[in-house]
């Protein structure tokens, strides 16, 4: 079996915690591991890391590689989508990669999983996956469905038909319903939530693409370099629309483990531990006479008084307050902010880079202050800026600094000055994180004022 993990989405439904620069698959929500790391670990009892393909985009490659290394799966493959084209082209590209690069035969099963779901316990999940793989080996397109326990309007539904082995024939797929329709589905008893997980053989998915999505099949049948070169020509369509809803070979395997796609702040409230009043609290929170309320703080004290069924999410630069049950409308907030050109849609005050991170501490006309953290053994590119100078003050660790042709070691409580238009580089030769305060001065302080001459991460 080969495992395909889809980790390229830039989800907005968990704004302000999830943003374009750090979508939800990389978030740690009530757990020490990110959702992507949890996904990889779930499958490790079943599959070797070398048989895992993580599909993402170039903006997230360093996040993915860091997390794979941290969970002992460095030998997993990272496949980059040239552009975002929804799940059908992503899966087709990954299936082609499995064929040409990993030697997957036509009869080998490919299991597809999103990177950002919570599922437990693992032993039951593994049992369900094995059942799905057995069904897929019979040349079926298998989707995993979850028996609903409430009339949820945020999920698509699968209508189950007659029994087929350990699963069911699929009679139809249904869009996200309104409340009344969801209640009808719940009462009917043969409707399941669509988990977004699939299993099929490499040959089966190619045959189904050929029949139902020939525009994708034609492009993906070429040699892999050509597939990547022409990937942008593929239609942006989900695997559900492209194949599952049209195929006569679709069966559903029930997923009996707990499942949550973490698609809203209401879903986050559901999975977090509650106090005796039903409040889910994370961070520095003080609830007084609050009931069934989520408070999620990062850097400041959140004090709530007399709140009931309210969601409060705080980050360094954004606070979102909503009624429980209304959090699906967060996407409307993001759409409005995007329309206004607000940077908060894409950026956190802390931004992660392959060498570490930086946090904007303050800014104003002609100046910006950052805290920069460089991980052990890492270095920034050799670069220059035309419109700003920089002062670096070391507050932790030891820096190796290149300015022009000169190289020097800079220790705690020492500083250096980099004039405009001067080549420079910052490196951490030590065994502990390097922390510096950077003060920028100049007429233009945006991140695109940079010329890279040499970069170990290939960004020149």
Short mmCIF file of C-alpha atoms in Angstrom, two decimals:
data_model
loop_
_atom_site.label_atom_id
_atom_site.label_comp_id
_atom_site.label_asym_id
_atom_site.label_seq_id
_atom_site.Cartn_x
_atom_site.Cartn_y
_atom_site.Cartn_z
CA UNK A 1 0.00 0.00 0.00
CA UNK A 2 1.03 3.59 -0.65
CA UNK A 3 -0.30 6.43 1.49
CA UNK A 4 -1.07 9.83 -0.06
CA UNK A 5 -1.47 12.67 2.47
CA UNK A 6 -3.00 15.89 1.14
CA UNK A 7 -1.30 18.78 2.97
CA UNK A 8 -1.42 21.68 0.54
CA UNK A 9 -4.58 23.48 1.63
CA UNK A 10 -4.40 27.02 2.99
CA UNK A 11 -7.59 26.74 5.06
CA UNK A 12 -9.30 29.83 6.45
CA UNK A 13 -12.03 28.34 8.63
CA UNK A 14 -9.86 28.49 11.76
CA UNK A 15 -8.87 32.13 11.27
CA UNK A 16 -7.17 33.88 13.05
CA UNK A 17 -5.07 30.90 14.18
CA UNK A 18 -4.95 29.41 10.67
CA UNK A 19 -3.69 31.71 7.94
CA UNK A 20 -2.17 31.31 4.50
CA UNK A 21 1.35 31.26 5.96
CA UNK A 22 0.43 28.60 8.55
CA UNK A 23 -2.75 26.64 7.71
CA UNK A 24 -4.46 24.28 10.11
CA UNK A 25 -2.53 21.12 9.17
CA UNK A 26 0.48 22.67 10.94
CA UNK A 27 -1.40 23.84 14.04
CA UNK A 28 -1.14 22.20 17.46
CA UNK A 29 -4.67 22.19 18.85
CA UNK A 30 -4.84 20.84 22.38
CA UNK A 31 -2.03 18.41 21.57
CA UNK A 32 1.75 18.47 21.51
CA UNK A 33 1.73 17.37 17.85
CA UNK A 34 0.41 19.24 14.84
CA UNK A 35 -2.48 17.74 12.88
CA UNK A 36 -0.08 16.70 10.10
CA UNK A 37 2.21 14.91 12.56
CA UNK A 38 -0.79 13.18 14.13
CA UNK A 39 -1.88 12.02 10.66
CA UNK A 40 1.54 10.55 9.84
CA UNK A 41 1.81 8.80 13.22
CA UNK A 42 -1.64 7.22 12.81
CA UNK A 43 -0.45 5.33 9.76
CA UNK A 44 3.05 4.32 10.91
CA UNK A 45 1.82 1.03 12.47
CA UNK A 46 0.52 0.13 9.01
CA UNK A 47 3.04 1.47 6.50
CA UNK A 48 6.73 2.31 6.08
CA UNK A 49 7.62 6.02 5.84
CA UNK A 50 9.18 5.34 2.42
CA UNK A 51 5.68 4.43 1.14
CA UNK A 52 4.20 7.77 2.23
CA UNK A 53 3.74 10.67 -0.23
CA UNK A 54 2.85 14.07 1.22
CA UNK A 55 1.36 16.41 -1.38
CA UNK A 56 1.88 20.08 -0.56
CA UNK A 57 3.10 23.29 -2.20
CA UNK A 58 6.44 25.06 -2.19
CA UNK A 59 5.34 27.51 0.53
CA UNK A 60 4.97 24.67 3.03
CA UNK A 61 7.77 22.32 2.03
CA UNK A 62 10.00 23.26 4.96
CA UNK A 63 7.13 22.87 7.45
CA UNK A 64 6.41 19.41 6.03
CA UNK A 65 10.02 18.26 6.03
CA UNK A 66 10.57 19.49 9.60
CA UNK A 67 7.52 17.62 10.87
CA UNK A 68 8.35 14.42 8.99
CA UNK A 69 11.83 14.44 10.55
CA UNK A 70 10.38 15.08 14.01
CA UNK A 71 8.08 12.05 13.84
CA UNK A 72 10.67 9.64 12.42
CA UNK A 73 9.36 9.71 8.85
CA UNK A 74 12.17 11.54 7.05
CA UNK A 75 12.16 8.96 4.26
CA UNK A 76 8.60 9.93 3.27
CA UNK A 77 8.33 11.67 -0.09
CA UNK A 78 7.27 15.32 -0.44
CA UNK A 79 5.53 16.03 -3.75
CA UNK A 80 4.99 19.68 -4.69
CA UNK A 81 1.90 20.89 -6.54
CA UNK A 82 2.98 23.65 -8.95
CA UNK A 83 -0.35 25.42 -8.33
CA UNK A 84 -3.46 24.70 -6.27
CA UNK A 85 -5.96 22.67 -8.30
CA UNK A 86 -8.18 20.93 -5.69
CA UNK A 87 -8.10 17.25 -4.73
CA UNK A 88 -8.67 15.46 -8.06
CA UNK A 89 -5.54 16.82 -9.80
CA UNK A 90 -3.53 16.47 -6.57
CA UNK A 91 -4.51 12.81 -6.22
CA UNK A 92 -3.91 12.15 -9.93
CA UNK A 93 -0.43 13.68 -9.65
CA UNK A 94 0.35 11.61 -6.55
CA UNK A 95 -0.94 8.42 -8.17
CA UNK A 96 1.30 9.05 -11.17
CA UNK A 97 4.24 9.68 -8.84
CA UNK A 98 3.55 6.37 -7.07
CA UNK A 99 3.55 4.58 -10.43
CA UNK A 100 6.66 6.12 -11.96
CA UNK A 101 8.85 6.89 -8.93
CA UNK A 102 7.79 4.33 -6.31
CA UNK A 103 7.04 1.41 -8.60
CA UNK A 104 3.40 0.99 -7.60
CA UNK A 105 1.81 -1.75 -9.70
CA UNK A 106 -1.69 -1.41 -11.12
CA UNK A 107 -3.08 -3.66 -8.38
CA UNK A 108 -1.43 -1.85 -5.47
CA UNK A 109 -3.78 0.09 -3.18
CA UNK A 110 -3.38 3.84 -2.74
CA UNK A 111 -4.94 5.25 0.43
CA UNK A 112 -5.70 8.99 0.40
CA UNK A 113 -6.04 11.00 3.63
CA UNK A 114 -6.33 14.71 4.42
CA UNK A 115 -3.61 16.00 6.75
CA UNK A 116 -5.81 17.93 9.16
CA UNK A 117 -8.30 15.61 10.89
CA UNK A 118 -8.47 14.30 14.45
CA UNK A 119 -9.11 10.54 14.68
CA UNK A 120 -8.83 8.20 17.66
CA UNK A 121 -8.27 5.57 18.95
CA UNK A 122 -5.59 4.51 16.48
CA UNK A 123 -6.20 0.75 16.79
CA UNK A 124 -9.82 1.06 15.66
CA UNK A 125 -8.80 3.42 12.87
CA UNK A 126 -6.18 0.95 11.62
CA UNK A 127 -8.83 -1.78 11.60
CA UNK A 128 -11.12 0.45 9.51
CA UNK A 129 -8.29 1.28 7.09
CA UNK A 130 -7.53 -2.42 6.59
CA UNK A 131 -11.20 -3.05 5.79
CA UNK A 132 -11.13 -0.21 3.25
CA UNK A 133 -7.94 -1.57 1.69
CA UNK A 134 -9.51 -5.02 1.33
CA UNK A 135 -12.49 -3.49 -0.47
CA UNK A 136 -10.23 -1.37 -2.69
CA UNK A 137 -8.28 -4.48 -3.70
CA UNK A 138 -11.51 -5.66 -5.35
CA UNK A 139 -11.10 -2.79 -7.85
CA UNK A 140 -13.54 -0.54 -6.01
CA UNK A 141 -13.33 3.17 -5.24
CA UNK A 142 -13.71 3.18 -1.46
CA UNK A 143 -14.71 6.17 0.61
CA UNK A 144 -14.81 6.19 4.41
CA UNK A 145 -18.03 7.39 6.03
CA UNK A 146 -18.88 8.31 9.62
CA UNK A 147 -22.25 7.52 11.24
CA UNK A 148 -23.67 10.93 12.23
CA UNK A 149 -24.67 11.60 15.81
CA UNK A 150 -26.22 15.02 15.16
CA UNK A 151 -27.77 16.91 12.20
CA UNK A 152 -24.50 18.51 11.09
CA UNK A 153 -24.79 21.05 8.27
CA UNK A 154 -21.04 21.51 7.77
CA UNK A 155 -20.36 18.11 6.17
CA UNK A 156 -21.27 16.44 2.92
CA UNK A 157 -23.21 13.17 3.24
CA UNK A 158 -23.02 9.70 1.68
CA UNK A 159 -26.21 7.70 1.12
CA UNK A 160 -25.46 4.04 1.80
CA UNK A 161 -27.23 1.32 -0.18
CA UNK A 162 -27.03 -2.46 0.02
CA UNK A 163 -24.26 -4.28 1.86
CA UNK A 164 -21.03 -5.00 0.01
CA UNK A 165 -18.55 -7.06 2.03
CA UNK A 166 -17.63 -5.07 5.13
CA UNK A 167 -19.11 -1.91 3.62
CA UNK A 168 -21.99 -0.63 1.52
CA UNK A 169 -22.70 0.28 -2.06
CA UNK A 170 -22.97 4.07 -2.37
CA UNK A 171 -26.31 5.23 -3.73
CA UNK A 172 -25.45 8.93 -3.83
CA UNK A 173 -23.34 11.78 -2.49
CA UNK A 174 -25.17 14.77 -1.03
CA UNK A 175 -24.01 18.37 -0.62
CA UNK A 176 -23.83 20.07 2.77
CA UNK A 177 -27.52 20.22 3.76
CA UNK A 178 -29.62 22.76 5.60
CA UNK A 179 -30.70 21.94 9.15
CA UNK A 180 -34.03 20.34 8.20
CA UNK A 181 -32.43 18.13 5.55
CA UNK A 182 -29.67 17.10 7.95
CA UNK A 183 -32.32 16.08 10.48
CA UNK A 184 -34.00 13.96 7.77
CA UNK A 185 -30.67 12.29 7.00
CA UNK A 186 -30.10 11.53 10.67
CA UNK A 187 -33.58 10.03 11.03
CA UNK A 188 -33.20 7.92 7.86
CA UNK A 189 -30.24 6.04 9.36
CA UNK A 190 -28.44 5.24 6.10
CA UNK A 191 -26.62 8.54 5.63
CA UNK A 192 -22.99 9.00 6.65
CA UNK A 193 -20.68 11.99 6.87
CA UNK A 194 -18.14 12.15 4.06
CA UNK A 195 -14.66 11.94 5.65
CA UNK A 196 -12.69 12.85 2.51
CA UNK A 197 -10.61 9.65 2.80
CA UNK A 198 -10.43 7.27 -0.17
CA UNK A 199 -8.80 4.00 -1.17
CA UNK A 200 -8.40 2.49 -4.64
CA UNK A 201 -5.81 0.62 -6.64
CA UNK A 202 -3.44 2.58 -8.86
CA UNK A 203 -5.03 1.00 -11.93
CA UNK A 204 -8.59 1.64 -10.75
CA UNK A 205 -8.17 5.38 -10.19
CA UNK A 206 -6.54 5.79 -13.61
CA UNK A 207 -9.41 3.92 -15.27
CA UNK A 208 -11.96 6.06 -13.43
CA UNK A 209 -10.16 9.28 -14.37
CA UNK A 210 -10.07 8.11 -17.99
CA UNK A 211 -13.84 7.51 -17.99
CA UNK A 212 -15.08 10.41 -15.88
CA UNK A 213 -12.36 13.09 -16.01
CA UNK A 214 -10.59 12.62 -19.37
CA UNK A 215 -9.09 16.12 -19.28
CA UNK A 216 -7.19 15.13 -16.12
CA UNK A 217 -6.37 11.64 -17.36
CA UNK A 218 -4.90 12.90 -20.62
CA UNK A 219 -2.54 15.26 -18.81
CA UNK A 220 -1.58 12.84 -16.04
CA UNK A 221 -0.77 10.02 -18.47
CA UNK A 222 2.36 11.82 -19.68
CA UNK A 223 5.83 11.32 -18.15
CA UNK A 224 5.98 12.85 -14.67
CA UNK A 225 8.05 15.94 -15.63
CA UNK A 226 5.44 16.78 -18.28
CA UNK A 227 2.61 16.22 -15.80
CA UNK A 228 4.21 18.74 -13.47
CA UNK A 229 4.93 21.18 -16.29
CA UNK A 230 1.30 21.17 -17.44
CA UNK A 231 -0.32 20.75 -14.00
CA UNK A 232 -1.75 24.28 -14.15
CA UNK A 233 -3.81 23.22 -17.18
CA UNK A 234 -5.83 20.77 -15.08
CA UNK A 235 -9.32 21.79 -13.96
CA UNK A 236 -9.73 22.79 -10.32
CA UNK A 237 -12.14 20.05 -9.21
CA UNK A 238 -12.52 17.78 -6.20
CA UNK A 239 -12.16 14.00 -6.39
CA UNK A 240 -15.81 13.78 -5.29
CA UNK A 241 -17.08 15.75 -8.31
CA UNK A 242 -14.55 14.34 -10.77
CA UNK A 243 -14.89 10.64 -9.94
CA UNK A 244 -16.79 9.54 -6.84
CA UNK A 245 -20.19 11.03 -7.72
CA UNK A 246 -20.05 9.57 -11.26
CA UNK A 247 -18.48 6.16 -10.72
CA UNK A 248 -20.43 2.91 -10.54
CA UNK A 249 -17.59 1.32 -8.53
CA UNK A 250 -17.91 3.37 -5.33
CA UNK A 251 -18.45 1.63 -2.01
CA UNK A 252 -18.32 3.01 1.52
CA UNK A 253 -16.39 1.58 4.46
CA UNK A 254 -17.71 2.76 7.84
CA UNK A 255 -15.22 4.63 10.03
CA UNK A 256 -16.10 3.60 13.58
CA UNK A 257 -13.31 5.54 15.32
CA UNK A 258 -13.94 9.08 16.58
CA UNK A 259 -13.50 11.56 13.69
CA UNK A 260 -13.48 15.34 13.53
CA UNK A 261 -12.31 17.34 10.52
CA UNK A 262 -11.66 20.43 12.68
CA UNK A 263 -13.53 22.50 10.13
CA UNK A 264 -14.69 25.27 12.48
CA UNK A 265 -14.20 26.76 15.94
CA UNK A 266 -17.33 24.86 16.99
CA UNK A 267 -15.46 21.65 16.10
CA UNK A 268 -12.48 22.83 18.18
CA UNK A 269 -14.81 23.38 21.13
CA UNK A 270 -16.10 19.82 20.71
CA UNK A 271 -12.65 18.20 20.96
CA UNK A 272 -11.15 20.25 23.80
CA UNK A 273 -11.50 19.28 27.47
CA UNK A 274 -14.20 21.19 29.38
CA UNK A 275 -14.45 22.47 32.95
CA UNK A 276 -17.46 21.82 35.21
CA UNK A 277 -19.40 24.62 33.46
CA UNK A 278 -18.74 23.29 29.98
CA UNK A 279 -16.07 25.90 29.18
CA UNK A 280 -13.14 24.92 26.96
CA UNK A 281 -10.15 27.01 28.03
CA UNK A 282 -6.66 27.25 26.57
CA UNK A 283 -4.17 29.95 27.46
CA UNK A 284 -4.44 32.60 30.18
CA UNK A 285 -8.21 32.62 30.68
CA UNK A 286 -10.46 33.83 33.53
CA UNK A 287 -14.12 32.84 33.11
CA UNK A 288 -16.60 34.29 35.61
CA UNK A 289 -20.16 32.95 35.39
CA UNK A 290 -19.44 31.63 31.89
CA UNK A 291 -21.14 28.52 30.46
CA UNK A 292 -20.37 26.39 27.39
CA UNK A 293 -17.86 28.92 26.11
CA UNK A 294 -14.54 28.55 24.26
CA UNK A 295 -11.69 30.85 25.26
CA UNK A 296 -8.46 30.33 23.36
CA UNK A 297 -5.69 32.79 24.16
CA UNK A 298 -2.11 33.15 23.04
CA UNK A 299 -0.39 36.19 24.50
CA UNK A 300 -2.90 38.05 26.66
CA UNK A 301 -5.27 37.41 29.52
CA UNK A 302 -8.85 36.75 28.39
CA UNK A 303 -11.43 37.61 31.05
CA UNK A 304 -15.02 36.62 30.31
CA UNK A 305 -18.05 37.60 32.39
CA UNK A 306 -21.49 36.04 32.00
CA UNK A 307 -20.77 34.52 28.60
CA UNK A 308 -22.84 31.61 27.33
CA UNK A 309 -22.29 29.70 24.08
CA UNK A 310 -19.61 32.15 22.93
CA UNK A 311 -16.31 31.57 21.10
CA UNK A 312 -13.36 33.87 21.85
CA UNK A 313 -10.08 33.34 19.95
CA UNK A 314 -7.11 35.66 20.53
CA UNK A 315 -3.81 35.97 18.69
CA UNK A 316 -1.15 38.69 18.80
CA UNK A 317 -2.94 40.83 16.23
CA UNK A 318 -6.54 39.58 15.90
CA UNK A 319 -9.43 38.74 18.24
CA UNK A 320 -12.46 36.86 16.90
CA UNK A 321 -15.67 36.65 18.95
CA UNK A 322 -18.63 34.59 17.72
CA UNK A 323 -21.72 32.78 18.90
CA UNK A 324 -21.37 29.02 19.05
CA UNK A 325 -23.05 27.55 16.00
CA UNK A 326 -22.08 30.56 13.85
CA UNK A 327 -18.36 29.87 13.43
CA UNK A 328 -18.77 28.67 9.83
CA UNK A 329 -19.16 32.38 9.00
CA UNK A 330 -15.50 32.97 9.85
CA UNK A 331 -14.87 32.38 6.16
CA UNK A 332 -17.00 35.47 5.47
CA UNK A 333 -14.71 37.50 7.74
CA UNK A 334 -11.68 36.23 5.81
CA UNK A 335 -13.31 37.06 2.49
CA UNK A 336 -14.03 40.61 3.64
CA UNK A 337 -10.48 41.09 4.96
CA UNK A 338 -9.09 39.76 1.68
CA UNK A 339 -11.29 42.23 -0.22
CA UNK A 340 -9.79 45.02 1.89
CA UNK A 341 -6.25 43.83 1.23
CA UNK A 342 -5.51 43.16 4.90
CA UNK A 343 -2.25 41.32 5.61
CA UNK A 344 -3.85 39.43 8.53
CA UNK A 345 -5.41 36.98 6.04
CA UNK A 346 -1.98 35.71 5.05
CA UNK A 347 0.48 36.57 7.81
CA UNK A 348 0.93 36.07 11.53
CA UNK A 349 3.09 38.43 13.55
CA UNK A 350 5.38 35.38 13.85
CA UNK A 351 6.47 34.01 10.48
CA UNK A 352 8.29 30.69 10.06
CA UNK A 353 11.21 30.18 7.72
CA UNK A 354 13.38 27.11 6.97
CA UNK A 355 16.07 28.53 9.27
CA UNK A 356 13.75 29.47 12.17
CA UNK A 357 11.29 32.33 12.66
CA UNK A 358 10.84 36.04 13.14
CA UNK A 359 8.29 37.99 15.17
CA UNK A 360 7.36 41.61 14.49
CA UNK A 361 7.55 43.41 17.86
CA UNK A 362 6.60 46.86 16.65
CA UNK A 363 6.68 49.15 13.64
CA UNK A 364 6.05 52.72 12.60
CA UNK A 365 7.11 55.29 10.04
CA UNK A 366 10.69 54.51 9.06
CA UNK A 367 11.31 51.68 11.54
CA UNK A 368 10.44 48.04 12.32
CA UNK A 369 11.56 45.83 15.21
CA UNK A 370 11.77 42.05 15.04
CA UNK A 371 12.84 39.17 17.23
CA UNK A 372 14.70 36.66 15.05
CA UNK A 373 15.30 33.04 16.10
CA UNK A 374 17.81 30.98 14.09
CA UNK A 375 17.89 27.26 14.88
CA UNK A 376 21.22 25.47 15.59
CA UNK A 377 23.30 24.90 12.48
CA UNK A 378 21.05 27.06 10.28
CA UNK A 379 21.77 30.27 8.38
CA UNK A 380 19.97 32.96 6.45
CA UNK A 381 20.81 33.68 2.83
CA UNK A 382 23.66 35.96 1.78
CA UNK A 383 21.60 39.03 0.95
CA UNK A 384 21.30 42.79 0.77
CA UNK A 385 18.56 45.41 1.11
CA UNK A 386 18.47 48.60 -0.95
CA UNK A 387 16.15 50.67 1.23
CA UNK A 388 17.00 49.86 4.84
CA UNK A 389 19.79 49.47 7.34
CA UNK A 390 19.71 46.91 10.16
CA UNK A 391 21.00 46.79 13.72
CA UNK A 392 21.37 43.31 15.27
CA UNK A 393 21.58 42.83 19.04
CA UNK A 394 22.26 39.28 20.26
CA UNK A 395 20.12 38.29 23.27
CA UNK A 396 20.73 34.53 23.25
CA UNK A 397 23.29 32.16 21.71
CA UNK A 398 26.19 33.16 19.47
CA UNK A 399 25.94 34.64 15.98
CA UNK A 400 28.32 34.28 13.06
CA UNK A 401 27.85 37.47 11.06
CA UNK A 402 29.12 38.27 7.59
CA UNK A 403 29.13 41.96 6.55
CA UNK A 404 30.73 42.64 3.21
CA UNK A 405 34.01 40.70 3.16
CA UNK A 406 34.34 40.53 6.94
CA UNK A 407 33.14 37.68 9.19
CA UNK A 408 32.88 37.93 12.98
CA UNK A 409 31.39 36.19 16.00
CA UNK A 410 28.84 38.22 17.96
CA UNK A 411 27.91 37.21 21.51
CA UNK A 412 25.13 38.03 23.98
CA UNK A 413 24.78 41.78 24.64
CA UNK A 414 26.89 42.64 21.59
CA UNK A 415 25.58 44.30 18.42
CA UNK A 416 26.45 44.99 14.78
CA UNK A 417 25.27 47.47 12.15
CA UNK A 418 24.55 46.60 8.50
CA UNK A 419 24.38 49.61 6.13
CA UNK A 420 21.98 49.65 3.15
CA UNK A 421 23.12 47.91 -0.07
CA UNK A 422 25.68 45.81 1.85
CA UNK A 423 25.89 42.04 1.46
CA UNK A 424 25.38 40.28 4.79
CA UNK A 425 24.52 36.94 6.33
CA UNK A 426 23.44 35.69 9.77
CA UNK A 427 24.28 32.13 10.90
CA UNK A 428 24.00 30.09 14.08
CA UNK A 429 27.09 27.89 14.54
CA UNK A 430 26.10 26.85 18.07
CA UNK A 431 24.01 24.13 19.67
CA UNK A 432 21.26 26.34 21.08
CA UNK A 433 18.86 28.68 19.29
CA UNK A 434 20.27 32.06 18.35
CA UNK A 435 18.01 34.96 19.35
CA UNK A 436 18.55 38.51 18.16
CA UNK A 437 16.62 41.76 18.15
CA UNK A 438 16.68 43.40 14.73
CA UNK A 439 15.92 47.09 14.32
CA UNK A 440 15.31 48.16 10.72
CA UNK A 441 15.46 51.79 9.59
CA UNK A 442 14.64 53.07 6.14
CA UNK A 443 12.12 54.39 3.66
CA UNK A 444 10.78 50.93 2.66
CA UNK A 445 10.63 48.02 5.10
CA UNK A 446 8.64 45.31 3.31
CA UNK A 447 9.92 41.73 2.96
CA UNK A 448 10.37 41.98 -0.80
CA UNK A 449 13.28 44.42 -0.44
CA UNK A 450 15.78 41.59 -0.60
CA UNK A 451 18.34 40.34 -3.10
CA UNK A 452 19.67 36.84 -2.38
CA UNK A 453 23.10 35.83 -3.66
CA UNK A 454 23.51 32.44 -1.99
CA UNK A 455 20.98 30.34 -0.09
CA UNK A 456 21.21 26.79 1.26
CA UNK A 457 17.41 26.43 0.89
CA UNK A 458 17.39 27.15 -2.85
CA UNK A 459 15.57 30.50 -2.67
CA UNK A 460 17.94 32.54 -4.84
#
